[in-house]
XYZ file of C-alpha atoms in Angstrom:
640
model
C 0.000 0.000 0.000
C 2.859 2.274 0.959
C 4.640 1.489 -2.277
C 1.352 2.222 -3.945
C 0.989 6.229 -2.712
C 4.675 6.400 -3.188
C 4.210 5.847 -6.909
C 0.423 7.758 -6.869
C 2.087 10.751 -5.449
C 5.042 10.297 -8.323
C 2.683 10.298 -11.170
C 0.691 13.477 -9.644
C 3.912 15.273 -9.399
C 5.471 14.587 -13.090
C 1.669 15.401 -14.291
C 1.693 18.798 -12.603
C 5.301 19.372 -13.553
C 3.784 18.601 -16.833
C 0.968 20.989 -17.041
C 3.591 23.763 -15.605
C 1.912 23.728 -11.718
C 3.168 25.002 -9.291
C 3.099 24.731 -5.031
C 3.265 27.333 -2.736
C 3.626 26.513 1.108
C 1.497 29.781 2.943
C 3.164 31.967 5.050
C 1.671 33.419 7.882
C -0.350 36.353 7.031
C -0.817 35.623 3.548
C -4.650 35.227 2.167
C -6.168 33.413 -0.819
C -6.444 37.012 -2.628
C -2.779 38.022 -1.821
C -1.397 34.648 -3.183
C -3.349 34.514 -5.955
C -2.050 38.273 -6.900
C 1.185 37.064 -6.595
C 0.999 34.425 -9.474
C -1.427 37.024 -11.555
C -3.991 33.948 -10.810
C -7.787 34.340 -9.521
C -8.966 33.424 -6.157
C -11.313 30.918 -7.801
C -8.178 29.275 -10.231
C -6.767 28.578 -6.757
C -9.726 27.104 -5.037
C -10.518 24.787 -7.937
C -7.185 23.143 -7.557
C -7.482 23.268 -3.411
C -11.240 22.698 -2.212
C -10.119 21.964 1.234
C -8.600 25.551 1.235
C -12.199 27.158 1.937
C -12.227 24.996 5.426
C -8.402 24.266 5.941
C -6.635 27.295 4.941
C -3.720 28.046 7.292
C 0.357 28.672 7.629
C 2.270 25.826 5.979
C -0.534 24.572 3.766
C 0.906 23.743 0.635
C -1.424 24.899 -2.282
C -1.061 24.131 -6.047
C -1.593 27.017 -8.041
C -1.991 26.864 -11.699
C -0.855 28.558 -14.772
C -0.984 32.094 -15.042
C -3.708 34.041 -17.019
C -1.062 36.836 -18.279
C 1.484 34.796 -21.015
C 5.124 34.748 -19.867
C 6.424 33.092 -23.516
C 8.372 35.734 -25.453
C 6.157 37.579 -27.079
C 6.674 38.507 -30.625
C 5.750 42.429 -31.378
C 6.011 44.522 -34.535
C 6.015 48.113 -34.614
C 6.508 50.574 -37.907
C 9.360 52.925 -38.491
C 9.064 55.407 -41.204
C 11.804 55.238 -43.648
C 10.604 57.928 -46.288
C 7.658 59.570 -47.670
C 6.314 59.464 -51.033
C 4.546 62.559 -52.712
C 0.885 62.446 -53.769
C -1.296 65.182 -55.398
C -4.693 64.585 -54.728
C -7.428 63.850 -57.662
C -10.861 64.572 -58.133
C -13.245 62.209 -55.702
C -10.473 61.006 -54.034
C -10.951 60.809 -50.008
C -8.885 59.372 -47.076
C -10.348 56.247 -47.405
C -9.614 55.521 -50.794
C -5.798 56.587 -50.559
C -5.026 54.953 -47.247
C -6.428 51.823 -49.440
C -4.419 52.409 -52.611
C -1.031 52.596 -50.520
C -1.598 50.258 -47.468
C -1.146 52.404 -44.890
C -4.164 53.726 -42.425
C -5.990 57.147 -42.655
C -4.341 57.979 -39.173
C -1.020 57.508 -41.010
C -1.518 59.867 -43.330
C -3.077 62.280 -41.001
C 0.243 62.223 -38.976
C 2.356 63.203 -42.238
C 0.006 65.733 -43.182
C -1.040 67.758 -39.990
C -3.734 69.878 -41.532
C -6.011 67.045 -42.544
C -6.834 66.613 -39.291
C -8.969 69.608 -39.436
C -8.944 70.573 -43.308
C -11.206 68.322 -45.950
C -9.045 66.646 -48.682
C -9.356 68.844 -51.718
C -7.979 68.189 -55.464
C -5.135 69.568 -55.996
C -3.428 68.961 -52.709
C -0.164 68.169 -52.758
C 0.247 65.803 -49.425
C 2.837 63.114 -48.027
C 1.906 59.180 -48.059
C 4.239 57.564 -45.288
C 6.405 54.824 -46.023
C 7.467 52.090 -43.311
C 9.455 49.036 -42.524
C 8.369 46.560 -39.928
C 10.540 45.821 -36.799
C 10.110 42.757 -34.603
C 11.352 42.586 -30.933
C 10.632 39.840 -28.453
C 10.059 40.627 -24.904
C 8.714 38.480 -22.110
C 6.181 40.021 -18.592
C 8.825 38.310 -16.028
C 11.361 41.085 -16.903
C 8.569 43.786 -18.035
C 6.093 43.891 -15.170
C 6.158 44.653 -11.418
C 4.148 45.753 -8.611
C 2.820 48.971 -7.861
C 0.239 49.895 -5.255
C -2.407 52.509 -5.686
C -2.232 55.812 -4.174
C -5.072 58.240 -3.111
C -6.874 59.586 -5.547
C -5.128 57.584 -8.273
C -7.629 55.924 -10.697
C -7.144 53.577 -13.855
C -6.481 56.866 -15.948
C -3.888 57.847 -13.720
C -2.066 55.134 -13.191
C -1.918 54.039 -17.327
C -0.605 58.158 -17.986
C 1.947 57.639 -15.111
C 3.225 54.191 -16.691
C 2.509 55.745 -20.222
C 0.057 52.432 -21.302
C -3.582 52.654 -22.304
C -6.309 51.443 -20.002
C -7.062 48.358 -21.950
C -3.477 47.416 -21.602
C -3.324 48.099 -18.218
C -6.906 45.751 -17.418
C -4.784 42.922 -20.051
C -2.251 43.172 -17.081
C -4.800 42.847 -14.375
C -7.563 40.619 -15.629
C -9.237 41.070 -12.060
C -8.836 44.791 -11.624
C -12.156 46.249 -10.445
C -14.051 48.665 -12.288
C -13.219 51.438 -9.149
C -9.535 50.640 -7.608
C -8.817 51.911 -3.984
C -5.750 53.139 -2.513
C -3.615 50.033 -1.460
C -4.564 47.738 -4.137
C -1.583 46.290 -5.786
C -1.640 46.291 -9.479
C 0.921 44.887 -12.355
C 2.782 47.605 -14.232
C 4.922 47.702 -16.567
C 9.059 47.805 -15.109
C 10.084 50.974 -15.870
C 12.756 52.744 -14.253
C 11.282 55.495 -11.401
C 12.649 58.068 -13.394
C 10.713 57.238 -16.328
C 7.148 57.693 -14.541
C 5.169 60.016 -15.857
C 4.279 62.685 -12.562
C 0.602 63.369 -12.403
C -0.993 66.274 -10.855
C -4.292 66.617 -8.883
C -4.896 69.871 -10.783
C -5.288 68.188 -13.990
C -7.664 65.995 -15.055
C -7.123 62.745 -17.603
C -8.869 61.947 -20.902
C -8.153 58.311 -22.695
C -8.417 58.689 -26.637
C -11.121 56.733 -28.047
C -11.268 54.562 -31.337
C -10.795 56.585 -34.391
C -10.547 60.519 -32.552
C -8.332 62.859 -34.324
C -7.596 66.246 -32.961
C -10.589 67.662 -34.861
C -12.695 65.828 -33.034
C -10.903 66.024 -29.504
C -11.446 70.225 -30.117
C -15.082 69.594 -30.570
C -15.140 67.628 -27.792
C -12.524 69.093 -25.404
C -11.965 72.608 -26.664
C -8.364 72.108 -26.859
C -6.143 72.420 -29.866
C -3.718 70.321 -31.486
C -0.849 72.724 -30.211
C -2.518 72.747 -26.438
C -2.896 69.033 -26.266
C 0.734 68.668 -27.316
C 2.001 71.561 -25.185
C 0.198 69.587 -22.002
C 1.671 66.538 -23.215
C 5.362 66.061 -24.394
C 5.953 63.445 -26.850
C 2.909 63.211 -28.099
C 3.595 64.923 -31.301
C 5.939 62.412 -31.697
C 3.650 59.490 -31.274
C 0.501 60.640 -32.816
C -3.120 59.647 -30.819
C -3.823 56.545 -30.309
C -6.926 54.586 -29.260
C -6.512 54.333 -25.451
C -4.322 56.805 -24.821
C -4.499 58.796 -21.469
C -3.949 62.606 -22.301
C -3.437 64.984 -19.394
C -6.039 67.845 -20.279
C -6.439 71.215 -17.710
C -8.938 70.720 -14.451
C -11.868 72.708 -15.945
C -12.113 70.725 -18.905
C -14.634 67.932 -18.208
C -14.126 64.320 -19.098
C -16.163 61.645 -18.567
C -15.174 57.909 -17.105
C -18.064 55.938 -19.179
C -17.392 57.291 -22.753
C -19.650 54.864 -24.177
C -22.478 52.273 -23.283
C -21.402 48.544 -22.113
C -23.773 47.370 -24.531
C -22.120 48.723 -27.639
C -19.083 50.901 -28.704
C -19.747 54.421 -29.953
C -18.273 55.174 -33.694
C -17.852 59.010 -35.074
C -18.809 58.640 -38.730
C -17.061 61.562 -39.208
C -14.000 59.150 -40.428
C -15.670 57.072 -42.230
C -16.939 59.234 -44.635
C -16.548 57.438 -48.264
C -19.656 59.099 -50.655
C -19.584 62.613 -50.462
C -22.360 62.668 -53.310
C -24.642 65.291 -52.841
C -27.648 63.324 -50.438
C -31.672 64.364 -51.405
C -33.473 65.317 -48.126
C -36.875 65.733 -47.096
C -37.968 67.584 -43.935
C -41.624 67.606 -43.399
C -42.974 69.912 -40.249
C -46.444 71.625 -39.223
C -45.659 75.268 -39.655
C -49.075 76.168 -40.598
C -48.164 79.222 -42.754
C -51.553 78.345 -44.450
C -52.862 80.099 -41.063
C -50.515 83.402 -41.242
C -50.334 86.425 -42.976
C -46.807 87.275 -43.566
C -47.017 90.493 -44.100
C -48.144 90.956 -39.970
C -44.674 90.812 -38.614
C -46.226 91.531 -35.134
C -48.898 88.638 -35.762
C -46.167 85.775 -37.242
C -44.313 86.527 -33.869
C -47.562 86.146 -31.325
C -48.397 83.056 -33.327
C -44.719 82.204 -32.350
C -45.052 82.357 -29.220
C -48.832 81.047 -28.526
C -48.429 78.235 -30.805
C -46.090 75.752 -28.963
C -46.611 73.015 -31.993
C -45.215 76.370 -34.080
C -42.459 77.011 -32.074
C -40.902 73.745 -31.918
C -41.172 73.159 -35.805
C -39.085 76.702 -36.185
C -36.635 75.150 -33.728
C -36.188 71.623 -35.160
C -35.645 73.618 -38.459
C -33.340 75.588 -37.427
C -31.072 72.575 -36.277
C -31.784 70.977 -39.350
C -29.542 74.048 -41.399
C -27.145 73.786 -38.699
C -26.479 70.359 -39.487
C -26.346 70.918 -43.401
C -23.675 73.546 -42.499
C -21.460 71.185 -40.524
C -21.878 68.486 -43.215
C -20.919 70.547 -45.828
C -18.022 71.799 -43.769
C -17.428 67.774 -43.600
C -17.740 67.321 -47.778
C -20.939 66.323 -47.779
C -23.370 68.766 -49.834
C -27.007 68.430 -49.163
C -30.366 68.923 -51.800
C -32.796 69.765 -49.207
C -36.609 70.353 -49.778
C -38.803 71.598 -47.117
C -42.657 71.056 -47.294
C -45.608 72.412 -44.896
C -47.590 69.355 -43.595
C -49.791 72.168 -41.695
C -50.071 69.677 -38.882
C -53.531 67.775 -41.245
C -53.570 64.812 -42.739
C -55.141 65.825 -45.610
C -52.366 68.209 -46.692
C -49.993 65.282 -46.247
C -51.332 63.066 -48.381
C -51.835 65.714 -50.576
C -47.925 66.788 -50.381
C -47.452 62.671 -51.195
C -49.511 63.048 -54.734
C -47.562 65.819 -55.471
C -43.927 65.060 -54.755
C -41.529 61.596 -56.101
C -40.075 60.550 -52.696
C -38.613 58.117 -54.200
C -35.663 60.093 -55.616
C -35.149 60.733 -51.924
C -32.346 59.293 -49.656
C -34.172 60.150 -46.409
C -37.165 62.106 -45.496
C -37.353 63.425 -41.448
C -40.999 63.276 -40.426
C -43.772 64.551 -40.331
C -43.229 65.549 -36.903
C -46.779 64.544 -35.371
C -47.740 60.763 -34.730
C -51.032 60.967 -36.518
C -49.220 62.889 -39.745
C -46.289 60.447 -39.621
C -48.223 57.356 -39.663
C -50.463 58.507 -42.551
C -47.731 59.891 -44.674
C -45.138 56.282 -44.174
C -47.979 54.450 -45.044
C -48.588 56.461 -47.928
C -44.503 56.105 -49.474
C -43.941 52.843 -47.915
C -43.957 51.846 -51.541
C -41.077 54.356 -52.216
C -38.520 52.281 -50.196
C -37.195 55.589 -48.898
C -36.308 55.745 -45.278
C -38.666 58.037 -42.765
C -36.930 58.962 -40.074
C -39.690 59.655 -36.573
C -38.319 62.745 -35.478
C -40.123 63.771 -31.636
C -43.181 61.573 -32.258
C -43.786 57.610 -31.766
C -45.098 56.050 -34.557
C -47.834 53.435 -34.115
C -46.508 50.788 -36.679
C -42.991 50.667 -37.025
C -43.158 49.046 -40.571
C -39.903 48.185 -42.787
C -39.660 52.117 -44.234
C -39.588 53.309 -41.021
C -37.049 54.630 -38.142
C -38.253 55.349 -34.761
C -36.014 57.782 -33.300
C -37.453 57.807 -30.238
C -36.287 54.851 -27.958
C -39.707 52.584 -26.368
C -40.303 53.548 -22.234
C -39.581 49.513 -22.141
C -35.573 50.219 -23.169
C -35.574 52.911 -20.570
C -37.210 50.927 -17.729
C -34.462 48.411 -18.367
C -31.923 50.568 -18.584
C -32.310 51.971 -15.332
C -33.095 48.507 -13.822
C -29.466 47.147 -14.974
C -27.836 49.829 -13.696
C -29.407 49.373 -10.205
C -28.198 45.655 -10.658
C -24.657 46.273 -11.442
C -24.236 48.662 -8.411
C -22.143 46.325 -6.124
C -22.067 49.382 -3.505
C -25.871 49.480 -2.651
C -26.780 48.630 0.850
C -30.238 47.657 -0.168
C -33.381 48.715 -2.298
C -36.655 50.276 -1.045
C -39.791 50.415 -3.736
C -42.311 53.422 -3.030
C -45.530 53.982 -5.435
C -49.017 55.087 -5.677
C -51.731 52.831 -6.276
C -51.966 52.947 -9.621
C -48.245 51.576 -10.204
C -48.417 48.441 -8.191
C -48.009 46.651 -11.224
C -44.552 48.687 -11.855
C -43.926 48.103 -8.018
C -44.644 44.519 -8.212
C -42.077 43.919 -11.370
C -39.810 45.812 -9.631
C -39.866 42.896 -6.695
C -39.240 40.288 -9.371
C -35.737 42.009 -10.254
C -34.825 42.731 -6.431
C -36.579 39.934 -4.641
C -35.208 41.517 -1.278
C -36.143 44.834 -1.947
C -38.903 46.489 0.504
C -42.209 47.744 -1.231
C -44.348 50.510 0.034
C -47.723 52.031 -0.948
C -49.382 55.159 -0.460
C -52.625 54.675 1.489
C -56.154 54.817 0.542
C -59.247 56.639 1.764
C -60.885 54.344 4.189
C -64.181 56.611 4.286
C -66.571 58.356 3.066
C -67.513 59.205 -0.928
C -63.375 57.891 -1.973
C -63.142 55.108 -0.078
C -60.531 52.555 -1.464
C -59.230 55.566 -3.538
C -55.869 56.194 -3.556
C -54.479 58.923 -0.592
C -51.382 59.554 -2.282
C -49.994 59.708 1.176
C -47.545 57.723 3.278
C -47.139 58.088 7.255
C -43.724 59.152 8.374
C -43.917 56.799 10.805
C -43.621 54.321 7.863
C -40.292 54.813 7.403
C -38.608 55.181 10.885
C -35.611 52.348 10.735
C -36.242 51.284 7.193
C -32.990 52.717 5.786
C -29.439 50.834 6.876
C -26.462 52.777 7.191
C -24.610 52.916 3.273
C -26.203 52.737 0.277
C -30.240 52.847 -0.324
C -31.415 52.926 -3.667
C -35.129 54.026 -3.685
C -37.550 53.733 -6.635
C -40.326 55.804 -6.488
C -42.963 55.088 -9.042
C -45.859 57.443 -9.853
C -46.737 60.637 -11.402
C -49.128 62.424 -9.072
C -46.970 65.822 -8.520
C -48.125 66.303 -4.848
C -47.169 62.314 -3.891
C -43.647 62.737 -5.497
C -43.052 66.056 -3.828
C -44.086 64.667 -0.708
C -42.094 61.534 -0.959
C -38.681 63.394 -2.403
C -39.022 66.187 1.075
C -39.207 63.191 3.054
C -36.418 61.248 2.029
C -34.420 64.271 1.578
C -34.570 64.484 4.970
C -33.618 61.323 6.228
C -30.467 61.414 3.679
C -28.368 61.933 6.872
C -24.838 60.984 8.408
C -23.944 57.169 7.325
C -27.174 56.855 5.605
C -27.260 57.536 1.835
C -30.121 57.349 0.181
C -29.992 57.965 -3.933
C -33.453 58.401 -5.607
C -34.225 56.695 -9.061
C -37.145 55.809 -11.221
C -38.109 53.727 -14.113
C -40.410 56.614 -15.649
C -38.960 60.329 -14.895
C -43.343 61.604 -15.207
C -44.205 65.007 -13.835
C -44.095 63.748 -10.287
C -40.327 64.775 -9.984
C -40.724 68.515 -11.710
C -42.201 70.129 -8.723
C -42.817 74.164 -8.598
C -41.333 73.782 -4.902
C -37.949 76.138 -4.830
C -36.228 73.500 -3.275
C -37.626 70.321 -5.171
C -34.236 70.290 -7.192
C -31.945 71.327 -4.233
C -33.430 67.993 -2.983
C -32.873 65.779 -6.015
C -29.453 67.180 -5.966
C -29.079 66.007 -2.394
C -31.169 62.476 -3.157
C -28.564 61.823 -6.404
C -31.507 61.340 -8.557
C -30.778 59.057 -11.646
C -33.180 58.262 -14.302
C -32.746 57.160 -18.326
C -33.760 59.637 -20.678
C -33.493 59.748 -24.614
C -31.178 62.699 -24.687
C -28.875 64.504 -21.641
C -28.112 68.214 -21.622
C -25.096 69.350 -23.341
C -22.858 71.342 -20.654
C -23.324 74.737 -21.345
C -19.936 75.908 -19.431
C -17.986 73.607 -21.800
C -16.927 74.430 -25.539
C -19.318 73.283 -27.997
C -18.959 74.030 -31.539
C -22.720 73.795 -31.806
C -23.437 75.765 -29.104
C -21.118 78.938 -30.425
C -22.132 78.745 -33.868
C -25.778 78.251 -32.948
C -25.633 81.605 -30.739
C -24.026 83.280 -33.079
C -26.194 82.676 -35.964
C -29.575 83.211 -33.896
C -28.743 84.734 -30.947
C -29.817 82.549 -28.737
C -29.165 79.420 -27.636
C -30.210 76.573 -28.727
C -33.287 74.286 -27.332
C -33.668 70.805 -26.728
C -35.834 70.619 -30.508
C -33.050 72.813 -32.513
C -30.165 70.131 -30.801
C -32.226 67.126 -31.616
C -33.170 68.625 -35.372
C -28.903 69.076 -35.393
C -28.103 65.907 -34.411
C -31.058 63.694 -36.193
C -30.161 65.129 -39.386
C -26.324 64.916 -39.214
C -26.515 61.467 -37.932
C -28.351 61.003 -41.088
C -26.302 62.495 -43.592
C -23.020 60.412 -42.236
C -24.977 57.226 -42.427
C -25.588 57.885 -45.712
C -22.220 59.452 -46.648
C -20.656 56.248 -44.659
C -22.302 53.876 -47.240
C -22.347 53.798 -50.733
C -25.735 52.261 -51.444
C -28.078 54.522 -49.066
C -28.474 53.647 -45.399
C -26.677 51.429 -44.334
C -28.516 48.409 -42.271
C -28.920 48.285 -38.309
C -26.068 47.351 -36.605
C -26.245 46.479 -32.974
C -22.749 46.685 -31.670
C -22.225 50.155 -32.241
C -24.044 53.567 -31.986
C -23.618 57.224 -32.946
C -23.717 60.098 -30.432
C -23.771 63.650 -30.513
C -24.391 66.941 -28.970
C -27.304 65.856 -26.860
C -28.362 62.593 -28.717
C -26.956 59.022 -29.739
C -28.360 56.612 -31.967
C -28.813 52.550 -32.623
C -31.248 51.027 -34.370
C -32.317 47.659 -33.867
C -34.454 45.650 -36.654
C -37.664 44.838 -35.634
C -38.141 41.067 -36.632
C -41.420 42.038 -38.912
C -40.946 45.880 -39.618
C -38.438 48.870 -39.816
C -36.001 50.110 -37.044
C -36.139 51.292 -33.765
C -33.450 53.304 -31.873
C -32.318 51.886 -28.120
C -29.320 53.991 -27.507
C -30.570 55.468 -24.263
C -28.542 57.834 -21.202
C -28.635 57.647 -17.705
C -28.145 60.667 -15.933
C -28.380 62.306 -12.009
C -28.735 65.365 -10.784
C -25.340 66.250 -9.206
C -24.883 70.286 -7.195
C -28.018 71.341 -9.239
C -27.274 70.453 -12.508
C -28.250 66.944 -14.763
C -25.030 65.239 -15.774
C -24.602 62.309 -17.781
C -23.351 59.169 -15.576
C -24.105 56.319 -18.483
């Protein structure tokens, strides 16, 4: 028997040897985590090798830990190194694309040799630079590249890749455990650089990482800063050119966001992948009445303007429309454009149909009313043009057809997945009215520990069994643990959701946080009460929404140009009429035959507005790029 175990244990041995295993005898004060950071392993690699660890964990245990996520073979890299440049003058209809395809090298490449593209259109005649490179190949292995650093206050992934001058993908490929939120003490693999070749970060500053396919035209729309700045703020980079991933130190007051784009999807800019710049047919169809003015009243055209809300908001989507056609054009993309009065009755639509060929249209962008919309896809569904649903929700989606306007479904579940992912709530409390029991009671399906309450109902007289829209304080003494609440309040009686928000406002206190959210933003949250948003500032209050609010203390090309041009600026209809119809134009302009199909894994996203459309099985496309957003020192900021 003895000689048996001698050769069991043999076999074992030469069969971890084999598979590269190896032991580890614990020390005192070490932990599963600690070893298992040590090999660049997981907690649960470990335990799957060593069950008895969970019960029998202790000094001198011997524990066989397996391979290591993170490769330690040589790894084979090639990089390019420019040798020369060859000299190019540009033809008629050639673009980016097409070049950076004729001469194997990438649009970025060419960018880099010819600075001004990045903000100038390619025009014939130009005389640029096409790079030329040879390929180098180096071998390196991690056991001499990486090493241990621990995190310091205030340090965050963006930090720590600019110090060690990686991008934060690389720096997760390092780390495949890393949390999404790292705290001060946790030890992370970096690459082995000497101290002196850290880059020093500054609290004053904050960090930006480059996302796929930015230039430095883009990064000035988006940051303000120019070319020169960004390269001022960060040395070498002129050298290296952006890159995808790439942590940029940028000044304090310029805001940057740590969730660039939805985990569902990636966000593209069409703005590089522009390949037909032929001049796109466009139809806008809005209710502006004019049938009902008499333009020769100045003072009568501008009370109309201002009684008239279905009016006003036409003149404002319109106005966002030219906007865009000015920033396509400024993009090469020239635009036919043919406005038409729908005066907000069907039978003028139909009639505008038997007058007008849509089908020599690319796209057409409304009506703008539900009833209008649905009469006049109907009527060109035999067109095959696309009609885009500009503020309205059409009530057949059928295969002509975009819906702009994301279902209250997509942002129900939006906001329900966020809640889920939160691994820092405490626990979640469910408040609503009667009349959203049903909302309450799916709610409970998705948190099956969460605590429901009602308001009360009359228990006399005429409205007995009618809902109170009232809670009793007393309801809620000890209900909320110290941390984390997350409360969903459901309804949209104004005078319930005031109540409920003071209330909760007020019990906010000390080591009790309470953050307010909803699966339906309704009236019940927009209070006349002075203090009603000082409170939802204090509460956190998150809710999805089809479109955030562009920050009007940050540069925005938009914004300027919009001001200058009107005077004013612009409202929530003139930013949505910008960024529906340039989001159309670049799909178009992105394809050569028309609009291109749905595609789920990415999205578009502008000034206050992103876009995805999903095919519906038996009909057209519907949009289900969605934000989530809280109300942070009095003003709505996007979080999602």
């Amino acid at each position: 028997m003895k000689q048996f175990l001698i050769i069991l244990l043999s076999v074992f041995t030469i069969g971890l040897n084999a598979q590269n295993y190896k032991t580890h005898k614990v020390k005192t004060g070490e932990t599963i985590e600690s070893i298992a950071k040590a090999y660049l392993v997981t907690p649960f690699d470990i335990l799957a090798l060593n069950p008895d660890a969970k019960t029998s964990f202790a000094p001198n245990t011997t524990l066989i830990i397996p391979n290591s996520k993170v490769k330690n073979d040589p790894i084979v890299e090639e990089s390019k190194e420019v040798i020369d440049y060859k000299k190019h003058k540009v033809k008629r209809k050639e673009t980016l694309y097409g070049l950076s395809k004729k001469y194997n090298v990438s649009e970025d490449d060419i960018k880099k040799a010819n600075p001004r593209l990045y903000s100038e259109n390619l025009r014939r005649g130009d005389r640029i630079r096409i790079p030329r490179f040879k390929t180098v190949v180096s071998k390196q292995t991690l056991s001499n590249t990486i090493r241990k650093y621990t995190v310091l206050p205030s340090e965050g992934k963006w930090r720590i890749a600019y110090k060690f001058g990686i991008t934060v993908q690389e720096l997760e490929d390092l780390n495949p455990d890393i949390k999404d939120v790292i705290q001060p003490g946790d030890e992370l693999n970096v690459p082995n650089i000497a101290n002196n070749e850290e880059k020093a970060t500054d609290i004053a500053y904050n960090y930006y990482e480059v996302q796929p396919k930015e230039g430095f035209f883009r990064l000035k729309v988006k940051l303000g800063l120019t070319q020169e700045e960004l390269e001022a703020l960060n040395p070498g980079l002129a050298e290296s050119g952006l890159k995808a991933g790439m942590v940029l130190k940028v000044p304090s007051e310029v805001e940057v966001t740590t969730t660039v784009s939805d985990e569902d999807y990636n966000v593209t800019d069409l703005r590089d992948n522009i390949i037909n710049t032929s001049t796109k047919r466009l139809a806008v169809l809005l209710p502006f009445k004019l049938h009902r003015i008499d333009l020769d009243s100045v003072a009568e055209v501008k009370a109309m303007m201002k009684s008239d809300r279905v009016l006003s908001t036409a003149l404002d989507f319109h106005s966002g429309v030219l906007m865009a056609l000015d920033s396509a054009k400024y993009l090469g993309i020239s635009t036919d454009l043919k406005v038409f009065d729908t005066e907000n009755r069907t039978t003028e639509t139909v009639s505008i149909t038997s007058r007008e060929d849509f089908s020599d249209y690319d796209a057409v962008i409304g009506p703008m009313m539900s009833k209008t919309f649905d009469r006049f896809a109907a009527e060109v569904r035999s067109d095959a043009v696309p009609v885009f649903a500009p503020l309205a929700m059409p009530s057949k989606v059928s295969g002509n057809v975009y819906q702009t306007i994301p279902d209250k479904k997509v942002l129900a579940q939006k906001m329900i997945n966020y809640i889920k992912e939160d691994s820092t709530k405490t626990q979640v409390v469910i408040i609503a009215d009667q009349k959203h029991k049903v909302v309450s009671n799916g709610l409970k399906k998705d948190f099956p520990t969460a605590k429901q309450l009602f308001s009360e109902v009359t228990k006399k007289g005429k409205d007995k069994g009618k809902d109170a829209y009232f809670i009793y304080p007393t309801t809620f003494e000890g209900l909320f643990k110290k941390g984390k609440n997350i409360v969903f309040l459901e309804t949209d009686d104004t005078s319930f959701g005031s109540s409920i928000i003071s209330l909760l406002n007020g019990l906010s206190v000390d080591d009790i946080e309470i953050v307010l959210t909803t699966t339906n933003k309704s009236r019940a949250f927009e209070s006349k009460d002075p203090d009603n948003n000082y409170h939802l500032s204090n509460l956190k209050f998150h809710y999805a929404t089809i479109n955030k609010q562009y920050d009007a203390d940050a540069a925005n090309g938009f914004v300027s140009m919009y001001k200058s041009r009107y005077g004013l600026t612009p409202s929530k209809y003139a930013t949505r009429g910008f960024d529906l119809t340039l989001d159309i134009l670049l799909r178009l302009a992105s394809s050569d035959d028309g609009l291109p199909n749905s595609d789920d894994e990415s999205a578009t996203e502008y000034i206050e507005n992103k876009f995805r459309y999903a095919k519906k099985t038996f009909g057209g496309y519907v949009n289900e790029a969605t934000y989530i957003v809280r109300y942070d020192n009095l003003k709505i900021v996007e979080v999602k």
